PDB file of C-alpha atoms in Angstrom:
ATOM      1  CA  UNK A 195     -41.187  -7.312   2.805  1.00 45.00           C
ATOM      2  CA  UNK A 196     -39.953  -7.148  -0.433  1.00 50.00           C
ATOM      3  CA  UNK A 197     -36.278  -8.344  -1.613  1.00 56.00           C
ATOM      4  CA  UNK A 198     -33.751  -6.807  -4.012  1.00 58.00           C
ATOM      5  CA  UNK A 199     -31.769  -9.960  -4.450  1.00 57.00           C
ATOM      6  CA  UNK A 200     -31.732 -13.352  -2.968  1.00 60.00           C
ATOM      7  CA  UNK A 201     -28.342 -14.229  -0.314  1.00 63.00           C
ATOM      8  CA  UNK A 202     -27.373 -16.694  -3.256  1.00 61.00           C
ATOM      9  CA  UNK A 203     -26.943 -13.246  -5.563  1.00 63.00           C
ATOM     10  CA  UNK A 204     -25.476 -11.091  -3.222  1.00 59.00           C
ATOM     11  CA  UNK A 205     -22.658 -14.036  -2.672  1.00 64.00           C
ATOM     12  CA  UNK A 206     -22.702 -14.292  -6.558  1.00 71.00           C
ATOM     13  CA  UNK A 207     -22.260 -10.322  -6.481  1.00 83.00           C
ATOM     14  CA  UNK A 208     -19.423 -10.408  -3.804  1.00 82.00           C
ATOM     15  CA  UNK A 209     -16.976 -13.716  -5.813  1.00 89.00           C
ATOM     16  CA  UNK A 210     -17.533 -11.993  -8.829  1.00 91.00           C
ATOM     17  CA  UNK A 211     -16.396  -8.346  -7.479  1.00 90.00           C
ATOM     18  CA  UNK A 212     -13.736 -10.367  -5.446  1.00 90.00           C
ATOM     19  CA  UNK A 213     -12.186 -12.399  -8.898  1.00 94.00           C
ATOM     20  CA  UNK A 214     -11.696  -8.783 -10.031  1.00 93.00           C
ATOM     21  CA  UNK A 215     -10.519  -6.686  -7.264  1.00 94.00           C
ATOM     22  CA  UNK A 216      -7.913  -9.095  -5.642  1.00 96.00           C
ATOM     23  CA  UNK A 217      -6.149 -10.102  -8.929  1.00 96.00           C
ATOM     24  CA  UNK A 218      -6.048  -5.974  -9.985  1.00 96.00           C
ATOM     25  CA  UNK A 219      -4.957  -5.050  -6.826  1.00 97.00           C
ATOM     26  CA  UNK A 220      -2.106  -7.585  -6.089  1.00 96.00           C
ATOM     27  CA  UNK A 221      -1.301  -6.945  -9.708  1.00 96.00           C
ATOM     28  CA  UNK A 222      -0.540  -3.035  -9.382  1.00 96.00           C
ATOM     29  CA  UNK A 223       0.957  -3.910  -6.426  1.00 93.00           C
ATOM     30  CA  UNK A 224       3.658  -5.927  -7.840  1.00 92.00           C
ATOM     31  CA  UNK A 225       3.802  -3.150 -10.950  1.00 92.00           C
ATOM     32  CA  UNK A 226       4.600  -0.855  -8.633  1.00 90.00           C
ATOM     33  CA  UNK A 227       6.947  -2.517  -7.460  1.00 87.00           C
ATOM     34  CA  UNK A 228       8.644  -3.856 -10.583  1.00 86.00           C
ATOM     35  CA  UNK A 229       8.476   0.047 -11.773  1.00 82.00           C
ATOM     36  CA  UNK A 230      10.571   1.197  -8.602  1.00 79.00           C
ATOM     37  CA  UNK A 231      13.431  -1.449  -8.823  1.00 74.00           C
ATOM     38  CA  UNK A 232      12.639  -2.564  -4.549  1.00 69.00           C
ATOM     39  CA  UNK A 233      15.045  -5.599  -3.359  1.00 64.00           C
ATOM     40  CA  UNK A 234      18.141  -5.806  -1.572  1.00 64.00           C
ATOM     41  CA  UNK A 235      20.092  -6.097  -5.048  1.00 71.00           C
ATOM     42  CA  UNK A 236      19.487  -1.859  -5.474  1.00 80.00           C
ATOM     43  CA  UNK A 237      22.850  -0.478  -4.833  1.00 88.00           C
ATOM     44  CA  UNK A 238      21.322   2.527  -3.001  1.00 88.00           C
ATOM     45  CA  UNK A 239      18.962   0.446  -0.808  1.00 90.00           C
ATOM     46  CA  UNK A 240      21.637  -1.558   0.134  1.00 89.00           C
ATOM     47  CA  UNK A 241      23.911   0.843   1.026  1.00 90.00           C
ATOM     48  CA  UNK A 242      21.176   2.812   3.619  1.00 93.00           C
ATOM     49  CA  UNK A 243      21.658   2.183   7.317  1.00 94.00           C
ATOM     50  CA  UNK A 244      18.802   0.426   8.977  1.00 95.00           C
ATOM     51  CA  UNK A 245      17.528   0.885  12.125  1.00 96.00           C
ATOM     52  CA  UNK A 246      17.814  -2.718  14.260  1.00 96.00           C
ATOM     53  CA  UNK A 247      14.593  -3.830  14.214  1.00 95.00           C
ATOM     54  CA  UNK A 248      14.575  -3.637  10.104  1.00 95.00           C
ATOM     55  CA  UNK A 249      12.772  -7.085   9.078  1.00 94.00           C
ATOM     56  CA  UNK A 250      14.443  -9.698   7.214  1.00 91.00           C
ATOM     57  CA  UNK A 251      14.040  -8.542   3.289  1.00 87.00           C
ATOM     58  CA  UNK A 252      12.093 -11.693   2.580  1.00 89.00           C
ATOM     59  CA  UNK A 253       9.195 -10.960   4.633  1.00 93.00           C
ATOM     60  CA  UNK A 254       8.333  -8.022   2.743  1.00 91.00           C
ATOM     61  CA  UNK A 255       6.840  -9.949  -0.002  1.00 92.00           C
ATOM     62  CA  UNK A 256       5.056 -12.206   2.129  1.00 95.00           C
ATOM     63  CA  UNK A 257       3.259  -9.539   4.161  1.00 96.00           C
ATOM     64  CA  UNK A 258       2.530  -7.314   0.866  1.00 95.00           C
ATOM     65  CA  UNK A 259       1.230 -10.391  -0.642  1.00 95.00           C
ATOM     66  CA  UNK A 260      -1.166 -11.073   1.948  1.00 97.00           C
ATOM     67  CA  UNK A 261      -2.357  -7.773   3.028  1.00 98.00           C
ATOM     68  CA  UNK A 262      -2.948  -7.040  -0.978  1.00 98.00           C
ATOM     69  CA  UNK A 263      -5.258  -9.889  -1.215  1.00 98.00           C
ATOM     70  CA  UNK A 264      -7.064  -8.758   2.447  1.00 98.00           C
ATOM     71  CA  UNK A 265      -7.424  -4.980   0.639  1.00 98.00           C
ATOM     72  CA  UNK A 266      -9.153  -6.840  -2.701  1.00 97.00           C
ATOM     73  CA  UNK A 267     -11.618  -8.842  -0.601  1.00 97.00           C
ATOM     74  CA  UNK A 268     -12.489  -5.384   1.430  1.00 97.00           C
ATOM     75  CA  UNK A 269     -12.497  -3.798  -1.674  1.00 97.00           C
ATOM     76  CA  UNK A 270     -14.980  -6.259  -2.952  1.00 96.00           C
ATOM     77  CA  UNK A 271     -16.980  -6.486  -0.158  1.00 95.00           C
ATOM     78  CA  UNK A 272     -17.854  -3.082  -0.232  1.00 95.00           C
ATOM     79  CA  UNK A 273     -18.128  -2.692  -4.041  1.00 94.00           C
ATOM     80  CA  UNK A 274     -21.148  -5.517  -4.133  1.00 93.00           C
ATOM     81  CA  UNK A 275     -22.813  -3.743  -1.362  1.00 91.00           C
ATOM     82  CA  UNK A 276     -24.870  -2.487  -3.875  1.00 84.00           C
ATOM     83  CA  UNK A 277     -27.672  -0.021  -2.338  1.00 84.00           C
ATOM     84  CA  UNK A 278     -25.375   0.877   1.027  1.00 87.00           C
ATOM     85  CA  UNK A 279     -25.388   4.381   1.950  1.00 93.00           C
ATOM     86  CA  UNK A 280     -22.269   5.365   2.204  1.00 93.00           C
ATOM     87  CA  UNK A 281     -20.936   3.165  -0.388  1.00 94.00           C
ATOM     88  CA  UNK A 282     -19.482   5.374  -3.436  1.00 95.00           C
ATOM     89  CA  UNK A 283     -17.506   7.505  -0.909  1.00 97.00           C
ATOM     90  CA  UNK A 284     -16.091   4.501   0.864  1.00 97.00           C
ATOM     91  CA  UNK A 285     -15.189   2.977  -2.659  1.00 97.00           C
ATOM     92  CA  UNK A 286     -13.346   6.599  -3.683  1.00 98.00           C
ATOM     93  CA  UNK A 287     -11.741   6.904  -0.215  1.00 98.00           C
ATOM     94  CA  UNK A 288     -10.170   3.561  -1.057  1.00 98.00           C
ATOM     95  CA  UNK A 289      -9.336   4.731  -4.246  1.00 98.00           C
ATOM     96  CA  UNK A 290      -6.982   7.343  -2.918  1.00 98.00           C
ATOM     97  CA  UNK A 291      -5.492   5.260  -0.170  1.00 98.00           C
ATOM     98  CA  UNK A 292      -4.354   2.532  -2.647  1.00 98.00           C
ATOM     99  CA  UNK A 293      -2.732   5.276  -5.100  1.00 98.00           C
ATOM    100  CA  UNK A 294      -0.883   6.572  -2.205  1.00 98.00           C
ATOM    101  CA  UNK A 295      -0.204   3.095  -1.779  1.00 97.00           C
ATOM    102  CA  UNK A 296       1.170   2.828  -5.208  1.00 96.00           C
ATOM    103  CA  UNK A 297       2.740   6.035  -5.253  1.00 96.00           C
ATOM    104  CA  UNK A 298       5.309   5.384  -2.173  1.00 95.00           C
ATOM    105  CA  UNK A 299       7.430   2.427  -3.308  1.00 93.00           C
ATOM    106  CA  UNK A 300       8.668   4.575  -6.597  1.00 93.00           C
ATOM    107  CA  UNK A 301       9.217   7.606  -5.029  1.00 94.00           C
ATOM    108  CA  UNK A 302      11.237   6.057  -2.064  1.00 93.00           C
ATOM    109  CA  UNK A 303      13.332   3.190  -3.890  1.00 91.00           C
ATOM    110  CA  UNK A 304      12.954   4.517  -7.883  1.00 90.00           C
ATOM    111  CA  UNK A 305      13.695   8.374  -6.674  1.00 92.00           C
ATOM    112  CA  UNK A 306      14.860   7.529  -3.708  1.00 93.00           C
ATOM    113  CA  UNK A 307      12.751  10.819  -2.215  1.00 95.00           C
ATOM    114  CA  UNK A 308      12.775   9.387   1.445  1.00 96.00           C
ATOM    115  CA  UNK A 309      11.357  12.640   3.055  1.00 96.00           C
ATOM    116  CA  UNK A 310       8.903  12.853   0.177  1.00 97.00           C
ATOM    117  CA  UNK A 311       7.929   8.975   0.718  1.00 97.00           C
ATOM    118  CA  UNK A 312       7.340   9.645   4.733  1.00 98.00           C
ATOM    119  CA  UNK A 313       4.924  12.076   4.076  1.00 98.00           C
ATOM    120  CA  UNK A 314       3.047   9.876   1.199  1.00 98.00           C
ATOM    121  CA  UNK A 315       3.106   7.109   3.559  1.00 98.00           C
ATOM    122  CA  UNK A 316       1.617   9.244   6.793  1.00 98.00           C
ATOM    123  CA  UNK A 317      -0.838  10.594   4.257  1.00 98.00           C
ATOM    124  CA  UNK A 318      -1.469   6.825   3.498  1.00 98.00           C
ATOM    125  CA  UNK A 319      -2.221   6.077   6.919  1.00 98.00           C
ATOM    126  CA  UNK A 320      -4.587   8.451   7.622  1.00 98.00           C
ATOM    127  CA  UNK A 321      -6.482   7.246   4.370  1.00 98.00           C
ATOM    128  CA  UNK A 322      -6.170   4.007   5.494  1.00 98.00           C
ATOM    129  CA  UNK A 323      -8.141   5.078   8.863  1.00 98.00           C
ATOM    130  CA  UNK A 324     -10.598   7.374   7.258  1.00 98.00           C
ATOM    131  CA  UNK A 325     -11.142   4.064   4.762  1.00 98.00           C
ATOM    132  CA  UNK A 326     -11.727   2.008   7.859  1.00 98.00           C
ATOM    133  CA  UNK A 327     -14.267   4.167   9.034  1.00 98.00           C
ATOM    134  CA  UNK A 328     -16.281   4.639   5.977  1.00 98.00           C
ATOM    135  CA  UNK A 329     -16.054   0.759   5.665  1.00 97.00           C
ATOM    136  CA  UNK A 330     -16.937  -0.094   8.623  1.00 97.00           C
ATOM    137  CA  UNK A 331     -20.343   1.795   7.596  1.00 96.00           C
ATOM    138  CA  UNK A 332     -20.980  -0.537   4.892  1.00 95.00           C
ATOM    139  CA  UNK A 333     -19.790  -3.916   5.648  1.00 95.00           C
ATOM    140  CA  UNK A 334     -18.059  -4.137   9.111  1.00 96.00           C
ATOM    141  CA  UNK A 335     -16.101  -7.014   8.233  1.00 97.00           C
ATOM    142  CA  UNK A 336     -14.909  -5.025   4.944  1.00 97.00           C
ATOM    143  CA  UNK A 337     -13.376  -2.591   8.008  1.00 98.00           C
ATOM    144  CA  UNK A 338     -11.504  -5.040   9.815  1.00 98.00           C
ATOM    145  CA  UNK A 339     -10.095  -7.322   6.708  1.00 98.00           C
ATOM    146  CA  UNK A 340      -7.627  -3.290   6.692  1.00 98.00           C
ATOM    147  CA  UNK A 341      -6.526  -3.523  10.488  1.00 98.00           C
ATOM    148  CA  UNK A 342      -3.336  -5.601   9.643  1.00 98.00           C
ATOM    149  CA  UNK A 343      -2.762  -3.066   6.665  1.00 98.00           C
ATOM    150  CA  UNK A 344      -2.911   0.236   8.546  1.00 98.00           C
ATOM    151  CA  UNK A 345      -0.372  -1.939  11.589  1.00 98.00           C
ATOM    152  CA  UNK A 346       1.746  -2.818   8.726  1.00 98.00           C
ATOM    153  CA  UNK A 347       1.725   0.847   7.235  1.00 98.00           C
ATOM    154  CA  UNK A 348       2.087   2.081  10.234  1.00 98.00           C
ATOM    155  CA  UNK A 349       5.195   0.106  11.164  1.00 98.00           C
ATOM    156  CA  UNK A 350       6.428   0.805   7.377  1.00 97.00           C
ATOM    157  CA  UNK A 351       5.904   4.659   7.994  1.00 98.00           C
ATOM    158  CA  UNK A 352       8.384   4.566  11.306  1.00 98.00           C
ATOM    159  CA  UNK A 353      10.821   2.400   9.743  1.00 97.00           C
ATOM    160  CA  UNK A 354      10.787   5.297   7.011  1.00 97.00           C
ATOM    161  CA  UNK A 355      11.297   8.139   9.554  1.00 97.00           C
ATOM    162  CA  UNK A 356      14.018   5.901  11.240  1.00 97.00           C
ATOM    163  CA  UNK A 357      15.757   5.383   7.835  1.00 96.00           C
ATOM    164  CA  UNK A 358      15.579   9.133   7.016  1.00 96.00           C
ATOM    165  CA  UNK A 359      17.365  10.107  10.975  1.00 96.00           C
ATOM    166  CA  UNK A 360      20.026   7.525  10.089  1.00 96.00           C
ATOM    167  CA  UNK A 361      20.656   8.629   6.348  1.00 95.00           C
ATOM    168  CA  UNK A 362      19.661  12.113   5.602  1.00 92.00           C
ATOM    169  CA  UNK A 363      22.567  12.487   2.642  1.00 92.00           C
ATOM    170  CA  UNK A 364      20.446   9.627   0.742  1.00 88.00           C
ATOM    171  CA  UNK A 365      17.723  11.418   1.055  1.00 86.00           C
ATOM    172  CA  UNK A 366      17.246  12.646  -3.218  1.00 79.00           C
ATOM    173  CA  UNK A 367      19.911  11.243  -3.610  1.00 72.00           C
ATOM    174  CA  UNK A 368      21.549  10.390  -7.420  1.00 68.00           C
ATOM    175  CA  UNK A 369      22.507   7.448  -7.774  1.00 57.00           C
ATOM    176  CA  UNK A 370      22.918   6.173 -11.219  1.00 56.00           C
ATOM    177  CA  UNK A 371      26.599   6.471 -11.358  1.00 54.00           C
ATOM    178  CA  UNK A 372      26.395   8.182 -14.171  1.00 53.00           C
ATOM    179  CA  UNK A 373      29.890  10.151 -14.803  1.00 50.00           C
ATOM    180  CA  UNK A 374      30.849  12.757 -17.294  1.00 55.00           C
ATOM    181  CA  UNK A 375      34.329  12.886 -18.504  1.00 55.00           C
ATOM    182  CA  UNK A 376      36.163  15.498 -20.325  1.00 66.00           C
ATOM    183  CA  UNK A 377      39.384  14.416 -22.074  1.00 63.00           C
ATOM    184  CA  UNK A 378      41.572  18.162 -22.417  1.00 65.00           C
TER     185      UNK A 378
END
């Protein structure tokens, strides 16, 4: 039997894909972020009802930190599984998930499009799952490192819905305070 690379260069393969993808991804994470103006200090955020089991705000960091870095060593995983069939559509399949991803905390804090958000965010999950399963074809483990995200998303995507039954005037709402005046 002949061998494509030793276990010493497929590790090699896997840290070096991993010192990429987990710094990029944790870093457009946060850019996102930054870009939509999230916290409890945004005025329109603030003023939202939230259903009662809403999480303390500082968890959210915490749990997007984490699951960020779990999504960059998946990621990386199944970019140095170089040869696996199945591999470019699992990498493009992630691809679309993770600018969904990106896509949901502008719209819903930056344009504060809450219906708009739900559906990016159920449209997340199921790329989430279909990611899973294409994963799970290449590197199993790759698969399971996304379980807590999808939970999480899924959790995330009722709390949307619930915040969209309790405020639908918020929903597009304007909120800059921006005020013309006419002096006659």
């Amino acid at each position: 039997m002949t061998t494509l690379a030793s276990r010493a260069q497929l590790r090699a393969s896997f840290i070096r894909w991993a010192l990429f993808c987990v710094p990029a991804i944790v870093l457009l994470g946060f850019l996102s972020d930054q870009l939509a103006g999230t916290g409890e200090g945004d005025p329109w955020f603030a003023a939202l009802a939230k259903p009662d089991f809403y999480p303390d705000a500082s968890l959210f960091p915490i749990v997007w930190g984490i699951l960020y870095v779990m999504m960059g060593l998946a990621f990386a995983l199944v970019c140095s599984a170089w040869g696996a069939k199945g591999r470019g559509i699992a990498i493009a399949a992630f691809v679309v998930q993770f600018a969904l991803n990106l896509a949901w905390t502008p719209l819903f804090f930056g344009q504060h499009e809450i219906t708009y958000a739900l559906i990016v965010i159920v449209g997340m999950a199921v790329m989430i799952l279909i990611t899973m399963i294409l994963f799970l074809r290449v590197r199993k483990i790759a698969a399971l490192l996304l379980v807590p995200y999808l939970a999480w998303v899924c959790f995330a995507a009722y709390l949307n819905y619930e915040i969209l039954e309790l405020n639908p005037q918020a929903d597009g709402a304007d909120t800059t305070g921006a005020i013309q005046r006419i002096d006659l």
